[in-house]
Coordinates of C-alpha atoms and ligand atoms in Angstrom, one line a residue:
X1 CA -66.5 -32.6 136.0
X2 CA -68.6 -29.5 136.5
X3 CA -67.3 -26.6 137.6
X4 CA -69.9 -25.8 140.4
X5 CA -68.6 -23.5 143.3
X6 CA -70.0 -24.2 146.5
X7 CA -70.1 -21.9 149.3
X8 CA -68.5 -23.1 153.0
X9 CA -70.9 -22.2 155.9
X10 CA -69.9 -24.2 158.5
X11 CA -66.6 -26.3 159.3
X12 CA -65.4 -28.7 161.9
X13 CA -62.1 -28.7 163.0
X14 CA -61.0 -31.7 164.8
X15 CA -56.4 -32.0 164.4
X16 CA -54.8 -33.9 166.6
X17 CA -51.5 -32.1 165.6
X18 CA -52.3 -28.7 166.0
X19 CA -49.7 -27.0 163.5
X20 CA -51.3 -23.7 162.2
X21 CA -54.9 -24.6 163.7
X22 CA -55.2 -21.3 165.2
X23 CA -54.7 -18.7 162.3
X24 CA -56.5 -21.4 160.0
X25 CA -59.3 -21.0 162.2
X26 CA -59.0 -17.5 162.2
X27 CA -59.4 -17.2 158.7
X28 CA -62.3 -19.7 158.4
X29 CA -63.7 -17.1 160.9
X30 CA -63.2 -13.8 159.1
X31 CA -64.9 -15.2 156.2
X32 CA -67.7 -15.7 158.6
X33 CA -67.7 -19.2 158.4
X34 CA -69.0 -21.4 161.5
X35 CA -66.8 -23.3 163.4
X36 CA -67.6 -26.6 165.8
X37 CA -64.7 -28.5 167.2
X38 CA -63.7 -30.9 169.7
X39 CA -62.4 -31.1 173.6
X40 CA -58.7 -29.9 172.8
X41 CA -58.8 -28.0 169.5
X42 CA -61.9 -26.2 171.0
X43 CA -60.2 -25.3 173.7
X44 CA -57.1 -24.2 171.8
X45 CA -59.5 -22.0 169.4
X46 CA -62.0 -20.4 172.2
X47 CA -58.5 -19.6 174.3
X48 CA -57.2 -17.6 171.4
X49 CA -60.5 -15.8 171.1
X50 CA -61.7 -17.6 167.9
X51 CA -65.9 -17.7 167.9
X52 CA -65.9 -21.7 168.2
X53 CA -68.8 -23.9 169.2
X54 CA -68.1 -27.4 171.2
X55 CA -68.8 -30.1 169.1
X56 CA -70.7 -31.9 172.7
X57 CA -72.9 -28.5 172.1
X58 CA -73.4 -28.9 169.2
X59 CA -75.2 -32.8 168.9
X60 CA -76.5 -32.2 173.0
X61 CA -74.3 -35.3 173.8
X62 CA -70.8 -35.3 175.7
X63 CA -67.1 -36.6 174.6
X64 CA -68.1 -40.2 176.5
X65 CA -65.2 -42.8 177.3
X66 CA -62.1 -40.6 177.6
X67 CA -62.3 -39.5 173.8
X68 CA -63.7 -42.9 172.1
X69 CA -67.0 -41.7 170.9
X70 CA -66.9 -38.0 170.4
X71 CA -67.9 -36.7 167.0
X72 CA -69.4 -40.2 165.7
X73 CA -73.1 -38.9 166.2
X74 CA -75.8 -38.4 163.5
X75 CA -75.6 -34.9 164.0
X76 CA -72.0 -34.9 162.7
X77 CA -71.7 -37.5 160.2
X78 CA -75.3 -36.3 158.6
X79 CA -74.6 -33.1 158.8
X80 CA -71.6 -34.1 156.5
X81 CA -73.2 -36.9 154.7
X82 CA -75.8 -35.1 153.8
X83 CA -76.5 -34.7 149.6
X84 CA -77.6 -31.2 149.0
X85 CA -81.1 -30.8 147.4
X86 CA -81.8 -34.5 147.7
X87 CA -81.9 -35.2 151.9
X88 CA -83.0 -31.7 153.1
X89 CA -86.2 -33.1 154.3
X90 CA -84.9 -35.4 156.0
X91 CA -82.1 -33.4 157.7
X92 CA -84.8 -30.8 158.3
X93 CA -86.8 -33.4 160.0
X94 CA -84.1 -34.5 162.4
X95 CA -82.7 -31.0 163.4
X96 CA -79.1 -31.5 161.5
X97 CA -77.2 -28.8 159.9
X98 CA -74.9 -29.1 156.9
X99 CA -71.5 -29.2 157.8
X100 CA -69.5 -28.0 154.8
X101 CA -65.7 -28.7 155.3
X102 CA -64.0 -30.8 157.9
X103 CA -60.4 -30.5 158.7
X104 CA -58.7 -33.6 160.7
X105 CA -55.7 -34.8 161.2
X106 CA -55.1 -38.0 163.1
X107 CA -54.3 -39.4 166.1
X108 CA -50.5 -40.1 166.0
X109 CA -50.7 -43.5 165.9
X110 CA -47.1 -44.2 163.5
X111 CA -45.3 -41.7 166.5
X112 CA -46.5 -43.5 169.1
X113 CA -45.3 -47.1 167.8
X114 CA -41.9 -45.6 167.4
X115 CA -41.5 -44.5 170.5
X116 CA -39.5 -46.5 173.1
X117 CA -40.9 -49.0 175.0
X118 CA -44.1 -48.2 173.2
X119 CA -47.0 -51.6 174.7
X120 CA -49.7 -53.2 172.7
X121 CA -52.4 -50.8 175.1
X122 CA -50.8 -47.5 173.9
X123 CA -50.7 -48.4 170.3
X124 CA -54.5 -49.3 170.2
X125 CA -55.9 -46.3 171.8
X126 CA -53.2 -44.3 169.6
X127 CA -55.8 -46.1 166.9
X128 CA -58.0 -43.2 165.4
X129 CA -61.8 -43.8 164.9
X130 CA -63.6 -40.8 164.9
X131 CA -61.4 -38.8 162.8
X132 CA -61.0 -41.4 159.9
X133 CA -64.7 -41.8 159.9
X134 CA -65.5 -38.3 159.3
X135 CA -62.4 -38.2 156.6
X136 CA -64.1 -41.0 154.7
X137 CA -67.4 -39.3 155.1
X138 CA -66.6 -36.1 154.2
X139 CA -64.5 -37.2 151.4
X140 CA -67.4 -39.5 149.9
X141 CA -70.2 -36.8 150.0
X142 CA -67.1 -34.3 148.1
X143 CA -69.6 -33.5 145.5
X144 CA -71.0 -30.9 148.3
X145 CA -68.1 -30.7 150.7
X146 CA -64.2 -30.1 151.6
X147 CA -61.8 -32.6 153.4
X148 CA -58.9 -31.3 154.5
X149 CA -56.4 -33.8 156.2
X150 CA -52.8 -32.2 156.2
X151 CA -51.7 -28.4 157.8
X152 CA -50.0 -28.3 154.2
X153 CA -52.9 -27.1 152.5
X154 CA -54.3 -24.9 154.8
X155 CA -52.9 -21.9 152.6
X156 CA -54.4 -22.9 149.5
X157 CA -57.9 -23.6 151.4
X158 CA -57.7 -20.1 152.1
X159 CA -56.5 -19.1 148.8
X160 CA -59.5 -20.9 146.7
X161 CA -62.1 -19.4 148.9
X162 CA -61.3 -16.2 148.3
X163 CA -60.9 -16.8 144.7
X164 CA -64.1 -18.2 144.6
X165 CA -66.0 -15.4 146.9
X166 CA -66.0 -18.0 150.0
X167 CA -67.0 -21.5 148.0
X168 CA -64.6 -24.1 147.1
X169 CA -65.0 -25.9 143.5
X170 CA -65.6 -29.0 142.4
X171 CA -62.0 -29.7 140.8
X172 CA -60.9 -28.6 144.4
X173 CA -63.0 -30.7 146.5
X174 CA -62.2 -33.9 144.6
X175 CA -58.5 -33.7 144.7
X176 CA -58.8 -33.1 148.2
X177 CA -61.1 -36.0 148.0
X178 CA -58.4 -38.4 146.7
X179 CA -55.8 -36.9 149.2
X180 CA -58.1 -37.8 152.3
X181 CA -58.5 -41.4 151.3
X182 CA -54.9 -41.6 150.6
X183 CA -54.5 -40.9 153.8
X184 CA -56.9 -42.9 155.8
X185 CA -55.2 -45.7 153.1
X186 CA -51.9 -44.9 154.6
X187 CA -53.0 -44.8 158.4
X188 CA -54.9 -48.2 158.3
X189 CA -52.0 -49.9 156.8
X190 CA -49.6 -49.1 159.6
X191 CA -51.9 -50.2 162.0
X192 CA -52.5 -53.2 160.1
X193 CA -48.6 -53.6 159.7
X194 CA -48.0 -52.9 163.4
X195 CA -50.7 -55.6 164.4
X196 CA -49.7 -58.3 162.3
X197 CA -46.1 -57.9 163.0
X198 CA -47.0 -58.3 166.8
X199 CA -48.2 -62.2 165.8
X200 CA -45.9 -63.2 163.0
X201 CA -42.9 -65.4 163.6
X202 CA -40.4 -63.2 161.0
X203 CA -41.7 -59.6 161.8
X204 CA -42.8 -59.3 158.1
X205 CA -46.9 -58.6 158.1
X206 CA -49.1 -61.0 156.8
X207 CA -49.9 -58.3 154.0
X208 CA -47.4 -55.9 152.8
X209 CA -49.3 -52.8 152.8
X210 CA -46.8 -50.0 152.8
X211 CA -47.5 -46.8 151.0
X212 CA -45.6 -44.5 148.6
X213 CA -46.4 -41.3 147.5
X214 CA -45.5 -40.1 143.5
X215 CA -42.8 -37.9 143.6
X216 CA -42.5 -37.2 139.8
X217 CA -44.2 -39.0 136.7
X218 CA -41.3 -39.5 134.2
X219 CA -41.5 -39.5 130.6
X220 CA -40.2 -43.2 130.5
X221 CA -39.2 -45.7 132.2
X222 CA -36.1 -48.4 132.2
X223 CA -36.9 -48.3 128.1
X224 CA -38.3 -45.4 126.1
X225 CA -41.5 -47.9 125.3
X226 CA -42.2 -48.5 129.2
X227 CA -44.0 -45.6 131.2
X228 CA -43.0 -44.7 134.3
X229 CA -43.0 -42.3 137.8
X230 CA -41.1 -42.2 141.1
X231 CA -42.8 -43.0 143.9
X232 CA -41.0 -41.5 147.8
X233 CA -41.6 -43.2 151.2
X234 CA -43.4 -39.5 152.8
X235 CA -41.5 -40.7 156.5
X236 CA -38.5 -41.0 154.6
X237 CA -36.3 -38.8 156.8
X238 CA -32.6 -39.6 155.9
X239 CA -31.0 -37.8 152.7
X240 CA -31.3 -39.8 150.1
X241 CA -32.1 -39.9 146.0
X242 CA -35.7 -39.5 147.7
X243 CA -35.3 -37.0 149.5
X244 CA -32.9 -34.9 147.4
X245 CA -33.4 -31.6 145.7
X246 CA -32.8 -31.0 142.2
X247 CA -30.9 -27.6 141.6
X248 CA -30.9 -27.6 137.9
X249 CA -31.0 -29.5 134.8
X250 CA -33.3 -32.1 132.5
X251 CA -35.8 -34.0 134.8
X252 CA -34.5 -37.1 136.3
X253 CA -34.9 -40.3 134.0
X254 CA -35.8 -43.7 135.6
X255 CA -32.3 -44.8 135.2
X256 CA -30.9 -41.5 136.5
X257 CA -32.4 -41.8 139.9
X258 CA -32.0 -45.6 140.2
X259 CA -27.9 -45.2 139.3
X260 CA -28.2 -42.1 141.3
X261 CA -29.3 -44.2 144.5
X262 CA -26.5 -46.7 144.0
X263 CA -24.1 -43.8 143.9
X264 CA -25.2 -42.2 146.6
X265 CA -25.6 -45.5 148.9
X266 CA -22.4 -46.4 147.8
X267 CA -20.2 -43.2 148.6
X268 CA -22.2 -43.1 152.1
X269 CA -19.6 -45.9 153.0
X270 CA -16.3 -43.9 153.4
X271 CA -16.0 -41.5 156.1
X272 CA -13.2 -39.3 154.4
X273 CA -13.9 -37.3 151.2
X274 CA -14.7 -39.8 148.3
X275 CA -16.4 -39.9 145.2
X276 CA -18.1 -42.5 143.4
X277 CA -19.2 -43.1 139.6
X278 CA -21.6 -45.4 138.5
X279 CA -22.5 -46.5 135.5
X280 CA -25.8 -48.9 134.8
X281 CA -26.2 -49.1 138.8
X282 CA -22.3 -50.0 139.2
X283 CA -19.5 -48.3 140.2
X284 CA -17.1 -47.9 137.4
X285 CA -14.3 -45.0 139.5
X286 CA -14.3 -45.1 143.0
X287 CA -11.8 -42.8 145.2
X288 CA -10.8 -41.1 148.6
X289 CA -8.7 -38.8 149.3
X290 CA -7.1 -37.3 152.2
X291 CA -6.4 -33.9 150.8
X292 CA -9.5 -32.7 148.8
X293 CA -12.7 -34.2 147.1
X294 CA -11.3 -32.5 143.6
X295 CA -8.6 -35.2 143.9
X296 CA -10.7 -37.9 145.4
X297 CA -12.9 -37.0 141.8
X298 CA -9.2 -37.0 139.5
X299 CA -8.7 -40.0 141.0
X300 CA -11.9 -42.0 140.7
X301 CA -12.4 -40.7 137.3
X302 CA -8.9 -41.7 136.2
X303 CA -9.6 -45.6 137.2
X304 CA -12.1 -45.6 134.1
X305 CA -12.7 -42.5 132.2
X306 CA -14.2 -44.0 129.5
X307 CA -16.5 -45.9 131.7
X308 CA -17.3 -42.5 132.9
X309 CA -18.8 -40.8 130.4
X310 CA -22.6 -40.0 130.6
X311 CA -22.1 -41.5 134.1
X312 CA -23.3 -40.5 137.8
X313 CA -20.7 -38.9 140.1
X314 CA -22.0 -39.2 143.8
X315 CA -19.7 -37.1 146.8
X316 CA -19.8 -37.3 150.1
X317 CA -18.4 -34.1 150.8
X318 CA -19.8 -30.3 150.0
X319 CA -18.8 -29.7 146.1
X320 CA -16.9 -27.1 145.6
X321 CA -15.4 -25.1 142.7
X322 CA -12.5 -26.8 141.9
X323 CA -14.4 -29.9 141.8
X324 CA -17.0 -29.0 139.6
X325 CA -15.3 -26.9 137.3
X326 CA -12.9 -30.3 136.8
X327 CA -16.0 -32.3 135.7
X328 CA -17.9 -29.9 133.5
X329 CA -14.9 -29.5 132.0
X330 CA -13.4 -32.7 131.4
X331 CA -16.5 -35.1 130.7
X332 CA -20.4 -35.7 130.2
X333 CA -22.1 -36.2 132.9
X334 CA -25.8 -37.1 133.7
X335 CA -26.5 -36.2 137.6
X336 CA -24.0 -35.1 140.3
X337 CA -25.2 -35.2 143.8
X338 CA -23.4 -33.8 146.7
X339 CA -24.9 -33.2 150.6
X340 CA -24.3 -29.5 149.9
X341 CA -23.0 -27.5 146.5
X342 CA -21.8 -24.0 147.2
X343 CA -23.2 -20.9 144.9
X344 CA -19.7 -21.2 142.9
X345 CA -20.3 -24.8 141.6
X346 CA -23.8 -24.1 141.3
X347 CA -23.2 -21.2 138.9
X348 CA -19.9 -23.3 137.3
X349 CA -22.5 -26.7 136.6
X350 CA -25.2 -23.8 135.2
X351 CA -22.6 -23.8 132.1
X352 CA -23.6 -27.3 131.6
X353 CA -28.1 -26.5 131.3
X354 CA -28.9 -30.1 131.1
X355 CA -26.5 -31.6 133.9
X356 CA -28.4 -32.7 137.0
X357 CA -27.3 -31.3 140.0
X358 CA -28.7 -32.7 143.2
X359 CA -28.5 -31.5 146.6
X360 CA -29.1 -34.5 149.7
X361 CA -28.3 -33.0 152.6
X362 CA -25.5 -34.2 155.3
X363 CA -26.4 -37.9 156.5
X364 CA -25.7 -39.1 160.2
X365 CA -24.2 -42.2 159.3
X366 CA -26.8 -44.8 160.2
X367 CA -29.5 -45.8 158.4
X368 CA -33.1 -46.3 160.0
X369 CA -33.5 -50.0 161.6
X370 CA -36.6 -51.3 159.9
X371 CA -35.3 -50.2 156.7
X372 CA -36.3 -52.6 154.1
X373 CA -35.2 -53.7 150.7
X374 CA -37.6 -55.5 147.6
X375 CA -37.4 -57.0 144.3
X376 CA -40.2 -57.2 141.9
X377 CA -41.0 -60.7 140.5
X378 CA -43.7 -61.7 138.4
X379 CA -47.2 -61.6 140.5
X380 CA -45.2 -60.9 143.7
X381 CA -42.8 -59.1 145.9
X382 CA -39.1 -59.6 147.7
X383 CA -39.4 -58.1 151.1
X384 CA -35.8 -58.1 152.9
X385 CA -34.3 -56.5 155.5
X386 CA -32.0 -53.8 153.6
X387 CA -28.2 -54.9 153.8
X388 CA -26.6 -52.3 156.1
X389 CA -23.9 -54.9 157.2
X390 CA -20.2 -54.1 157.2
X391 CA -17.5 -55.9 158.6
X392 CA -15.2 -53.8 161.4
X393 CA -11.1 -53.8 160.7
X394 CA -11.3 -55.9 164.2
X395 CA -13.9 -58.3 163.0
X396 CA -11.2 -60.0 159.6
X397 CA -9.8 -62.8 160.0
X398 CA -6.5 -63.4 159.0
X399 CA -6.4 -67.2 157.4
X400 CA -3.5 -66.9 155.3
X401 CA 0.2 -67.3 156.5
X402 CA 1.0 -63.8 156.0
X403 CA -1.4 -61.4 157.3
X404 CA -2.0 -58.1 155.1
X405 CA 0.1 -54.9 155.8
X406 CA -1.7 -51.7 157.6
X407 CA -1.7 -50.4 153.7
X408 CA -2.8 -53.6 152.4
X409 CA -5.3 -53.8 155.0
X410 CA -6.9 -50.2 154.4
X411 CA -7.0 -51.0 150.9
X412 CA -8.8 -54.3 151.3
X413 CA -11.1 -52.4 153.5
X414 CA -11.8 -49.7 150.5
X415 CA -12.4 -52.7 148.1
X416 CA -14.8 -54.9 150.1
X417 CA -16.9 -51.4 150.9
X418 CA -17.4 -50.8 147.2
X419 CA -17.6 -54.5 146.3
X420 CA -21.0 -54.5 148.5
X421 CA -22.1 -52.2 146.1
X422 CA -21.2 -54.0 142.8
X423 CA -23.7 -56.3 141.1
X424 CA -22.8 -60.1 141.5
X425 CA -20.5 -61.8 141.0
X426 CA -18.4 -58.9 142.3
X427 CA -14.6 -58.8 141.9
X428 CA -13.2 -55.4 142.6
X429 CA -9.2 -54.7 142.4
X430 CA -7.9 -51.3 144.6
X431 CA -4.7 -49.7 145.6
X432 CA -4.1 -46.9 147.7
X433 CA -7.4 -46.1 148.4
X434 CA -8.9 -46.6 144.5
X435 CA -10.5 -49.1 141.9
X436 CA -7.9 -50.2 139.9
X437 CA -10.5 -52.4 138.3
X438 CA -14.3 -53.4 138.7
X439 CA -15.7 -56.7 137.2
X440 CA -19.4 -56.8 137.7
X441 CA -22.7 -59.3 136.9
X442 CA -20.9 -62.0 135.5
X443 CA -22.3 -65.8 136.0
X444 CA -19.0 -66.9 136.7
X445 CA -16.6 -65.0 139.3
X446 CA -13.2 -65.6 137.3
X447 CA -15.1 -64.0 134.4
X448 CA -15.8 -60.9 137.0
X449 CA -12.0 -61.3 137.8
X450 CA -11.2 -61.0 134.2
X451 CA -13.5 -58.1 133.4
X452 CA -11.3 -56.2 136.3
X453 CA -8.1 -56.8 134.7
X454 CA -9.4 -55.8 131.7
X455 CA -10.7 -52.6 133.1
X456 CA -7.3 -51.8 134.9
X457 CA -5.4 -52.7 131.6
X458 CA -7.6 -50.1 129.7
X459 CA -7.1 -47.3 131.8
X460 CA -2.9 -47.5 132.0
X461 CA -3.3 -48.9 135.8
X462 CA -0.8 -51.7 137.3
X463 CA -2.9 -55.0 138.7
X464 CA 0.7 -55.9 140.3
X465 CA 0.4 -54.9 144.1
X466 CA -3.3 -54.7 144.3
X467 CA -5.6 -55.9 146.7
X468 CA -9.0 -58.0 145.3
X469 CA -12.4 -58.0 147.2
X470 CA -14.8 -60.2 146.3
X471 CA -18.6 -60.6 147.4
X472 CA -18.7 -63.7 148.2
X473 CA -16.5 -66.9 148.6
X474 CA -14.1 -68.2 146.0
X475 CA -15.8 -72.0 145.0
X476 CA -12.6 -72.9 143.6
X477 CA -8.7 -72.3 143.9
X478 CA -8.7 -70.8 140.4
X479 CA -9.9 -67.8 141.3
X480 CA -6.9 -67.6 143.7
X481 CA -4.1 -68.9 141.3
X482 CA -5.4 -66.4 138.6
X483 CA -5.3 -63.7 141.1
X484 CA -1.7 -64.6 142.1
X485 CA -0.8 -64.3 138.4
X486 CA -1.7 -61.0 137.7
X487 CA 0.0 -59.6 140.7
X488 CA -2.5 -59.2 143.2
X489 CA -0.9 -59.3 146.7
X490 CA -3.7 -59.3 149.4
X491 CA -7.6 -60.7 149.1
X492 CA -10.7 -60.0 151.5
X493 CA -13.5 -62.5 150.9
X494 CA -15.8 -63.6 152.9
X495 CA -15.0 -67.2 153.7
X496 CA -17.4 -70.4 154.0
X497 CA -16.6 -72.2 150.7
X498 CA -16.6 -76.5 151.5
X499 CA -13.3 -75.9 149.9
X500 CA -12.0 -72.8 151.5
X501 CA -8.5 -74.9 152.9
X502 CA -7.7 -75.5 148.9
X503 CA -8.9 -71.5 148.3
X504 CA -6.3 -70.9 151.1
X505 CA -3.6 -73.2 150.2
X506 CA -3.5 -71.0 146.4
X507 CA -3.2 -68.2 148.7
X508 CA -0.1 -69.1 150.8
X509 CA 1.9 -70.4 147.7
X510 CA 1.5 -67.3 146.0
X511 CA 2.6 -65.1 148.9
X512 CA -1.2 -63.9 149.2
X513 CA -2.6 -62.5 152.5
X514 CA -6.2 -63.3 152.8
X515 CA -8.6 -62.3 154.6
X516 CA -12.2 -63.5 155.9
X517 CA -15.2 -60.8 156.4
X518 CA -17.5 -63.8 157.5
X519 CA -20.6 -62.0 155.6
X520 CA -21.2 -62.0 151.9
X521 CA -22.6 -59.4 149.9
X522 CA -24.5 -60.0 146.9
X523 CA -26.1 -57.8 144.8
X524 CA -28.7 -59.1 142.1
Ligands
FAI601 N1 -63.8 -40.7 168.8 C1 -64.2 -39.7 168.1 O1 -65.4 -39.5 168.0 C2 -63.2 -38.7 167.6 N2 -63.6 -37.7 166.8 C3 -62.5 -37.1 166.5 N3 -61.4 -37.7 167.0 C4 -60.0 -37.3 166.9 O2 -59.7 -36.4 168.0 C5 -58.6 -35.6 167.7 C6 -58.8 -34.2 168.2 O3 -59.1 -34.2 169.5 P1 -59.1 -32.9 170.4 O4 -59.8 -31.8 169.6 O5 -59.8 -33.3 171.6 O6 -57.6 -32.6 170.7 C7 -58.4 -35.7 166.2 O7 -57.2 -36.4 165.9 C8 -59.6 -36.5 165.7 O8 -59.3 -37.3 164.6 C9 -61.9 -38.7 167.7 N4 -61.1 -39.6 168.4 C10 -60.8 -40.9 168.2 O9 -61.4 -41.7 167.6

């Protein structure tokens, strides 16, 4: 690319969301650059004594058809089109004058479909046509001009043309080039989205078409021989791994921020403080407390410290000294995240240079509707709706003879809500308010089962008296009878095996309480 500089003479501001408009304008101004701009942004601009020009004043013909056709006139879209050097004849001949740098942003057509109530009619005129058609215009015919789309960059705008004496460069006007068919990209797939979903059956588009912006580029992906980035949902509004700011340490690997998420998602579940380690994307420790997250942390930890090692630690509560001087000093640790971390566990994790200390911000407890889950498969896509099912205490049902104690039934609670987030065949063992033992991803649930005693054996912890989740229905009484042998004393499953009376027979001659969530939730 050649670095040529081009100088800005005349601009035409035309936002929908006026954020900033006014001292932008200003500034474009004071460099004594020309300004034309439509109805409302004119208006806003000449009322705050800004030397405008209406863009009906401009090209001699009104705003016709309450908005529709305003700036799509030759005067406008060849004064942008335009190639320097190569159609000034033929912009001479016709009276148009180059128009340098356009700034747009859109109609809000993505607000307006979230809105309430929101008909077909108001959606469609919500649908932006001159503003797009000057973006794409503009942005083509970068080699001469600037596009600017988003209130964000209106600071470096100014900054590069007074770096460059008033003139914007080529490296400049490209990337904002890219940026403003990005965004036209974006805006045409909503509306595409919106309107297909209007006429399919299932509410899922007849294209999927959604867009993600690159957060960071990573130096590898799942395997040091695979290359990778992290791409964010920009509307993404609730605190999550994409959302989250990094406070220190090594940039996040592909795995961090995929165990990360799982950590996160899955401590989101318990409304008292809790903490959550995962390990390959399952939870290894998982804890509450009712006294303080540092014990909720001894706890989890405790359940499988050598699982822990080099793992994830997710909180749902601020962390605070205690806490955090307790991990650095007892174990490796790849990424803690936290809604808040005070300055003291900020400076006690800045011991530790490399450990990843994230910041998410305090979630409302409900996750978007619309939310939406997918799984890559070979020349395709998953699209589901994202599981954000959980059974209420009021919803179980009791099946067995004896029905589970208040302690027995917290517990089973606490297992089936970290169960959801265990990969499948998920058997998780708990007792007051802990894992005792996690069995994950096996092909056979007794296996899982197995894995949990194992687990619980390893780290000095006593099967006898726990509860057992598991994510879905026992096929077979085994899993029951094998339960019953190693002590467990209560079970929450979700139910719906064709042989769930035998499952429930094992139960009652082993003393078992069992109880039915009615929903299953498997993890792949
Ligand atoms: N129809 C047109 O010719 C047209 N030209 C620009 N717009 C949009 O009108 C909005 C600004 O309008 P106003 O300056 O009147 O507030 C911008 O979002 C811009 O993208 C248009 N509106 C919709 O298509």
């Amino acid at each position: 690319m050649t670095d040529q500089r081009l100088p800005v003479r005349r601009a035409l501001l035309s936002v929908s969301d006026k954020t900033d408009v006014v001292a932008f304008a200003r500034q474009l101004a004071d460099r004594n650059i020309e300004l034309l701009s439509t109805g409302g942004t004119y208006r806003l601009l000449s009322d705050n004594g800004i030397p405008v020009t209406e863009v009906s004043q401009h090209t001699g013909f009104p705003e016709i058809m309450d908005g529709r056709v305003k700036t799509l006139h030759p005067k406008i879209h060849g004064g942008i089109l335009g190639r320097r050097g190569q159609d000034d004849a033929v912009m001479a001949e016709h009276d148009i004058a180059p128009i340098d740098m356009v700034v747009v942003n859109l109609y809000p057509f993505r607000e307006t479909i979230l809105k309430e109530g929101c008909t077909l009619g108001e959606a469609v005129e919500n649908i932006d046509i001159g503003g797009p058609t000057m973006v794409r215009s503009c942005a083509k015919n970068h080699a001469w001009t600037s596009i600017v789309v988003s209130h964000h960059d209106y600071n470096d705008i100014i900054a590069e043309l007074d770096t460059c004496q008033g003139a914007v460069s080529d490296d400049f006007r490209y990337r904002l080039a890219v940026k403003a068919f990005e965004h036209t990209a974006g805006y045409d797939a909503a509306i595409a989205t919106y309107l297909s979903q209007q006429i399919e059956d299932d509410g899922f588009p007849a294209t999927w078409t959604t867009q993600y912006d690159k957060k960071q580029s990573m130096r590898y992906g799942e395997n040091p021989h695979q290359k990778a980035a992290f791409y964010i949902d920009p509307h993404a509004s609730e605190p999550s791994i994409s959302t989250a700011r990094q406070l220190q340490g090594k940039a996040l690997s592909f795995n961090n921020v995929a165990d990360t998420d799982a950590a996160l998602e899955c401590v989101k579940s318990f409304d008292v403080p809790a903490c959550v380690i995962v390990k390959h994307a399952n939870p290894c420790g998982v804890a509450t407390s009712q006294t303080s997250l540092l014990d909720a942390y001894e706890r989890a930890f405790a359940t499988d410290s050598e699982s822990a090692f080099g793992g994830i630690i997710a909180f749902n509560r601020s962390l605070d000294a205690d806490t955090a001087r307790a991990i650095v000093e007892r174990q490796f640790v790849e990424v803690i995240i936290a809604p808040s971390i005070s300055t003291e566990a900020q400076d006690i994790v800045a011991a530790k240079a490399n450990v990843r200390l994230l910041e998410c911000g305090e979630w409302s407890g409900t996750t978007l509707s619309g939310d939406v889950d997918f799984k890559r498969v070979k020349g395709g896509l998953l699209v589901q709706d994202l599981d954000q099912g959980m059974v209420e205490k009021e919803e179980l049902v009791v099946v067995t003879e004896r029905a589970p104690s208040d302690a027995e039934l917290a517990d089973l609670l606490f297992a089936w809500r970290v169960a959801k987030f265990v990969k499948s065949n998920a058997i998780v063992y708990a007792s007051d308010q802990r894992t005792v033992g996690v069995g994950a991803g096996q092909m056979s649930r007794v296996n899982s089962a197995r894995i949990a005693g194992i687990k619980a054996e390893h780290a000095g912890l006593e099967v006898k008296g726990s509860v057992m989740a598991s994510d879905a229905f026992f096929p077979f009484r085994d899993g029951i009878d094998n339960a019953a042998a190693a002590g467990i004393k209560a079970v929450i499953q979700p139910g719906g095996s064709m042989r769930d009376q035998e499952v429930i027979d094992a139960a009652n001659e082993a003393g078992i309480a069992m109880v039915f969530t009615g929903m299953r939730h498997f993890r792949h």
